[in-house]
């Protein structure tokens, strides 16, 4: 039973990490109906820049705000130079623009900071929590718990901001109907700038959490692929759905890998989330918390 709880907690913490990555997709999709294919590249660019600033001599607490400012600027520049000129274009056009952005972020990051794999020390030991190990005989990594808490807090805070504040109400109005939102005086461009800047900060936090676990390397771009099943299960337009979808994916892949993997040769963790995503696409394509889209033909 103790081992079961270890696997369950590990899955929940991994799910929160997936939710954090998926949150960047949701924010931009809610504001502009654009699937930001570049979000994974933004994660890589953000954390590589953070480590690069520390290599230049900045300490952790100085490199962090500098990188936050950088990612806010990246979000603003991206919105103004790439997305704003394409307002009113088809969704396919906007998607292709974000695909191009992904390659730009990847190239600029490696051009500026190099291609070597870096370690990232957040000052949190990757070893079991003594209290749980001694009293409950459950092994949970301090690093995993800290990363899960950071991811969970950030998702909850942003969920409250976008559901309770004036900016959040404006975002929901823009997501429902751009033209109607503009007609009642909601500043569409300012809303989009805020969303893209926030997505940049989310990318930094997600990159730091994943980079501390697996190293700062190009493979972080692929983390965004794990966010796809989370979005499909939770719904592309729901911040709470991101949390639920992430927890479902995290727990399902860990449980399947541990309890079913030995009977089929392992490797379930890599593909089970996509099987779940296909199932939801067949049964409930809008996700658990997504809105049904009705189109007139």
Coordinates of C-alpha atoms in Angstrom, one line a residue:
X1 CA 0.0 0.0 0.0
X2 CA 2.9 2.4 0.8
X3 CA 4.3 1.8 -2.7
X4 CA 0.9 2.4 -4.2
X5 CA 0.8 5.8 -2.5
X6 CA 4.3 6.6 -3.7
X7 CA 3.3 6.0 -7.3
X8 CA 0.0 7.9 -6.8
X9 CA 1.8 10.9 -5.3
X10 CA 4.5 10.8 -8.0
X11 CA 1.8 10.8 -10.7
X12 CA -0.1 13.7 -9.1
X13 CA 3.1 15.8 -8.9
X14 CA 4.0 15.0 -12.5
X15 CA 0.4 15.9 -13.5
X16 CA 0.8 19.3 -11.9
X17 CA 4.0 19.9 -14.0
X18 CA 2.1 18.9 -17.2
X19 CA -0.6 21.3 -16.2
X20 CA 1.9 24.2 -15.8
X21 CA 3.1 23.6 -19.4
X22 CA -0.4 23.3 -20.7
X23 CA -1.4 26.5 -19.0
X24 CA 0.6 28.6 -21.5
X25 CA -1.4 27.0 -24.4
X26 CA -4.7 27.7 -22.7
X27 CA -4.0 31.3 -22.0
X28 CA -3.2 32.1 -25.6
X29 CA -5.9 30.0 -27.0
X30 CA -8.6 31.6 -24.8
X31 CA -7.6 35.1 -26.0
X32 CA -7.0 34.5 -29.7
X33 CA -8.2 31.0 -30.6
X34 CA -4.6 30.3 -31.6
X35 CA -2.8 27.0 -30.7
X36 CA 0.6 28.3 -29.8
X37 CA 2.9 25.7 -31.3
X38 CA 5.9 27.7 -30.0
X39 CA 5.1 27.2 -26.3
X40 CA 7.5 24.3 -25.9
X41 CA 10.3 26.4 -27.6
X42 CA 9.5 29.3 -25.3
X43 CA 10.0 26.9 -22.3
X44 CA 13.4 26.0 -23.7
X45 CA 14.3 29.6 -24.6
X46 CA 13.3 30.9 -21.1
X47 CA 15.2 28.4 -18.9
X48 CA 18.3 28.4 -21.2
X49 CA 18.4 32.2 -20.9
X50 CA 18.0 31.9 -17.1
X51 CA 21.0 29.5 -16.9
X52 CA 22.9 31.6 -19.4
X53 CA 22.5 34.7 -17.2
X54 CA 23.8 32.8 -14.2
X55 CA 26.8 31.7 -16.2
X56 CA 27.5 35.3 -17.0
X57 CA 27.9 36.0 -13.3
X58 CA 24.4 36.9 -12.1
X59 CA 23.3 35.1 -8.9
X60 CA 20.0 33.2 -8.8
X61 CA 17.9 36.0 -7.3
X62 CA 19.2 38.5 -9.9
X63 CA 19.0 36.2 -12.9
X64 CA 15.4 35.4 -12.1
X65 CA 13.9 38.9 -12.4
X66 CA 16.1 39.6 -15.4
X67 CA 14.8 36.5 -17.2
X68 CA 11.2 37.4 -16.2
X69 CA 11.6 40.8 -17.8
X70 CA 13.1 39.2 -20.9
X71 CA 10.2 36.8 -21.3
X72 CA 7.7 39.6 -20.8
X73 CA 9.5 41.5 -23.5
X74 CA 9.5 38.4 -25.7
X75 CA 5.8 38.0 -25.3
X76 CA 5.1 41.6 -26.1
X77 CA 7.3 41.7 -29.1
X78 CA 5.9 38.4 -30.4
X79 CA 2.3 39.7 -30.1
X80 CA 3.1 43.1 -31.8
X81 CA 5.4 41.9 -34.6
X82 CA 3.9 38.5 -35.5
X83 CA 0.3 38.1 -34.2
X84 CA -1.0 41.6 -34.4
X85 CA -0.4 41.9 -38.2
X86 CA -2.3 38.6 -38.6
X87 CA -5.4 39.5 -36.7
X88 CA -8.4 38.5 -38.8
X89 CA -6.5 35.8 -40.7
X90 CA -7.5 32.2 -40.7
X91 CA -6.6 29.8 -37.8
X92 CA -4.4 27.9 -40.2
X93 CA -2.4 31.0 -40.9
X94 CA -1.9 31.8 -37.2
X95 CA -0.9 28.2 -36.5
X96 CA 1.8 28.3 -39.2
X97 CA 3.0 31.6 -37.7
X98 CA 3.5 30.0 -34.3
X99 CA 5.3 27.0 -35.9
X100 CA 7.7 29.5 -37.5
X101 CA 8.1 31.2 -34.1
X102 CA 9.1 27.8 -32.5
X103 CA 12.0 27.4 -34.9
X104 CA 13.0 31.1 -34.3
X105 CA 13.0 30.6 -30.5
X106 CA 15.0 27.4 -30.7
X107 CA 17.6 28.9 -33.1
X108 CA 18.0 32.1 -31.1
X109 CA 18.4 30.3 -27.8
X110 CA 21.1 28.0 -29.1
X111 CA 22.8 30.8 -31.0
X112 CA 23.0 32.9 -27.9
X113 CA 23.8 30.3 -25.2
X114 CA 25.1 27.3 -27.1
X115 CA 23.9 23.7 -27.3
X116 CA 25.5 22.1 -24.3
X117 CA 23.3 20.4 -21.7
X118 CA 23.3 22.3 -18.4
X119 CA 22.4 21.4 -14.9
X120 CA 20.1 23.6 -12.9
X121 CA 20.3 23.7 -9.1
X122 CA 17.4 25.3 -7.4
X123 CA 18.8 24.6 -4.0
X124 CA 16.3 21.7 -3.4
X125 CA 17.8 18.2 -2.9
X126 CA 16.5 15.4 -5.1
X127 CA 16.1 13.0 -2.2
X128 CA 13.3 11.6 -0.2
X129 CA 11.5 13.7 2.4
X130 CA 12.8 12.5 5.8
X131 CA 9.5 12.9 7.6
X132 CA 7.5 10.8 5.1
X133 CA 10.3 8.2 4.8
X134 CA 10.7 7.7 8.6
X135 CA 7.0 7.9 9.7
X136 CA 5.0 6.6 6.7
X137 CA 7.7 4.7 4.8
X138 CA 6.7 6.6 1.6
X139 CA 9.5 7.9 -0.6
X140 CA 8.6 11.3 -2.2
X141 CA 11.4 13.5 -3.6
X142 CA 11.8 16.9 -2.1
X143 CA 12.4 18.3 -5.6
X144 CA 9.3 16.7 -7.0
X145 CA 7.2 18.0 -4.1
X146 CA 8.5 21.5 -4.5
X147 CA 8.0 21.5 -8.2
X148 CA 4.5 20.2 -7.8
X149 CA 3.7 22.9 -5.2
X150 CA 5.0 25.7 -7.4
X151 CA 3.1 24.4 -10.4
X152 CA -0.1 24.0 -8.5
X153 CA 0.1 27.4 -6.8
X154 CA 0.8 29.1 -10.1
X155 CA -2.0 27.4 -11.9
X156 CA -4.5 28.3 -9.1
X157 CA -3.3 31.9 -8.9
X158 CA -3.6 32.4 -12.6
X159 CA -7.0 30.7 -12.6
X160 CA -8.3 33.1 -10.0
X161 CA -6.8 36.1 -11.8
X162 CA -8.4 35.2 -15.1
X163 CA -11.8 34.4 -13.4
X164 CA -12.1 37.1 -10.8
X165 CA -10.3 40.2 -12.1
X166 CA -11.2 42.9 -14.8
X167 CA -8.4 41.5 -17.0
X168 CA -9.9 38.1 -16.7
X169 CA -13.4 39.2 -17.6
X170 CA -11.9 41.1 -20.6
X171 CA -10.1 37.9 -21.6
X172 CA -13.3 35.9 -21.5
X173 CA -15.1 38.5 -23.5
X174 CA -12.4 38.5 -26.1
X175 CA -12.4 34.7 -26.3
X176 CA -16.1 34.7 -26.9
X177 CA -16.2 37.3 -29.6
X178 CA -13.4 39.7 -30.6
X179 CA -15.7 42.1 -32.5
X180 CA -18.3 42.3 -29.7
X181 CA -15.5 42.9 -27.2
X182 CA -14.1 45.7 -29.2
X183 CA -17.5 47.2 -29.7
X184 CA -18.0 47.6 -25.9
X185 CA -14.6 49.2 -25.4
X186 CA -12.5 46.2 -24.3
X187 CA -8.9 46.9 -25.4
X188 CA -8.2 43.8 -27.5
X189 CA -4.5 44.6 -28.1
X190 CA -3.7 45.2 -24.5
X191 CA -5.4 42.0 -23.5
X192 CA -3.4 40.0 -26.0
X193 CA -0.1 41.7 -24.8
X194 CA -0.9 40.7 -21.2
X195 CA -1.7 37.1 -22.2
X196 CA 1.5 36.7 -24.3
X197 CA 3.6 38.2 -21.6
X198 CA 2.0 35.9 -19.0
X199 CA 2.6 32.9 -21.2
X200 CA 6.3 33.9 -21.4
X201 CA 6.5 33.9 -17.5
X202 CA 4.7 30.6 -17.3
X203 CA 7.2 29.2 -19.8
X204 CA 10.1 30.3 -17.6
X205 CA 8.6 28.7 -14.5
X206 CA 7.8 25.5 -16.3
X207 CA 11.3 25.4 -17.8
X208 CA 12.9 25.9 -14.4
X209 CA 10.9 23.0 -12.9
X210 CA 11.6 20.6 -15.7
X211 CA 15.2 21.8 -16.1
X212 CA 16.0 21.1 -12.5
X213 CA 14.7 17.5 -12.9
X214 CA 16.1 16.5 -16.3
X215 CA 18.7 19.2 -17.2
X216 CA 18.5 22.2 -19.4
X217 CA 18.6 20.8 -22.9
X218 CA 16.9 20.9 -26.3
X219 CA 14.7 17.9 -25.2
X220 CA 12.6 20.3 -23.1
X221 CA 11.0 21.4 -26.4
X222 CA 9.3 18.0 -26.4
X223 CA 7.7 18.6 -23.0
X224 CA 5.0 20.5 -24.9
X225 CA 4.0 17.3 -26.6
X226 CA 2.9 15.9 -23.2
X227 CA 0.8 19.0 -22.7
X228 CA -1.3 18.0 -25.7
X229 CA -3.2 15.1 -24.0
X230 CA -3.7 17.4 -21.0
X231 CA -5.4 20.0 -23.2
X232 CA -7.5 17.5 -25.0
X233 CA -8.7 15.9 -21.8
X234 CA -9.3 19.1 -19.8
X235 CA -10.4 21.3 -22.6
X236 CA -8.5 24.0 -24.6
X237 CA -10.4 26.9 -23.0
X238 CA -10.5 25.8 -19.4
X239 CA -7.9 26.7 -16.8
X240 CA -9.5 24.3 -14.2
X241 CA -9.6 21.7 -16.9
X242 CA -5.8 22.0 -17.3
X243 CA -5.4 21.0 -13.6
X244 CA -7.8 18.0 -13.9
X245 CA -6.4 16.9 -17.2
X246 CA -2.8 17.1 -15.9
X247 CA -3.7 15.0 -12.8
X248 CA -5.4 12.4 -15.0
X249 CA -2.5 12.1 -17.3
X250 CA 0.1 12.1 -14.6
X251 CA -1.6 9.4 -12.5
X252 CA -2.6 7.2 -15.4
X253 CA 0.9 7.1 -17.0
X254 CA 2.6 6.3 -13.6
X255 CA 0.1 3.6 -12.6
X256 CA 0.2 2.0 -16.0
X257 CA 3.9 2.0 -16.2
X258 CA 4.4 0.4 -12.7
X259 CA 1.5 -2.1 -12.7
X260 CA 1.0 -2.9 -16.3
X261 CA 4.4 -2.1 -17.9
X262 CA 6.2 -5.2 -16.6
X263 CA 3.7 -7.5 -18.4
X264 CA 4.0 -5.8 -21.8
X265 CA 7.7 -4.9 -21.8
X266 CA 7.4 -1.3 -20.4
X267 CA 7.3 2.0 -22.2
X268 CA 3.6 2.6 -21.4
X269 CA 4.4 6.0 -19.9
X270 CA 5.5 7.3 -23.2
X271 CA 2.3 6.6 -25.2
X272 CA -0.6 6.0 -22.8
X273 CA -1.5 9.8 -22.5
X274 CA -2.0 9.9 -26.3
X275 CA -4.3 6.9 -26.2
X276 CA -6.3 8.7 -23.5
X277 CA -6.4 11.8 -25.7
X278 CA -7.7 9.7 -28.7
X279 CA -10.4 8.2 -26.5
X280 CA -11.6 11.7 -25.4
X281 CA -11.5 12.9 -29.0
X282 CA -13.9 10.1 -29.9
X283 CA -16.2 10.4 -26.8
X284 CA -16.0 14.0 -25.7
X285 CA -13.9 16.0 -28.2
X286 CA -14.3 19.3 -26.3
X287 CA -12.8 17.8 -23.2
X288 CA -14.1 17.6 -19.7
X289 CA -14.5 21.3 -19.2
X290 CA -14.3 22.7 -22.7
X291 CA -17.2 24.4 -24.4
X292 CA -19.0 22.7 -27.2
X293 CA -18.5 24.5 -30.5
X294 CA -21.6 24.8 -32.7
X295 CA -21.0 26.0 -36.2
X296 CA -23.8 27.0 -38.6
X297 CA -23.4 25.4 -42.1

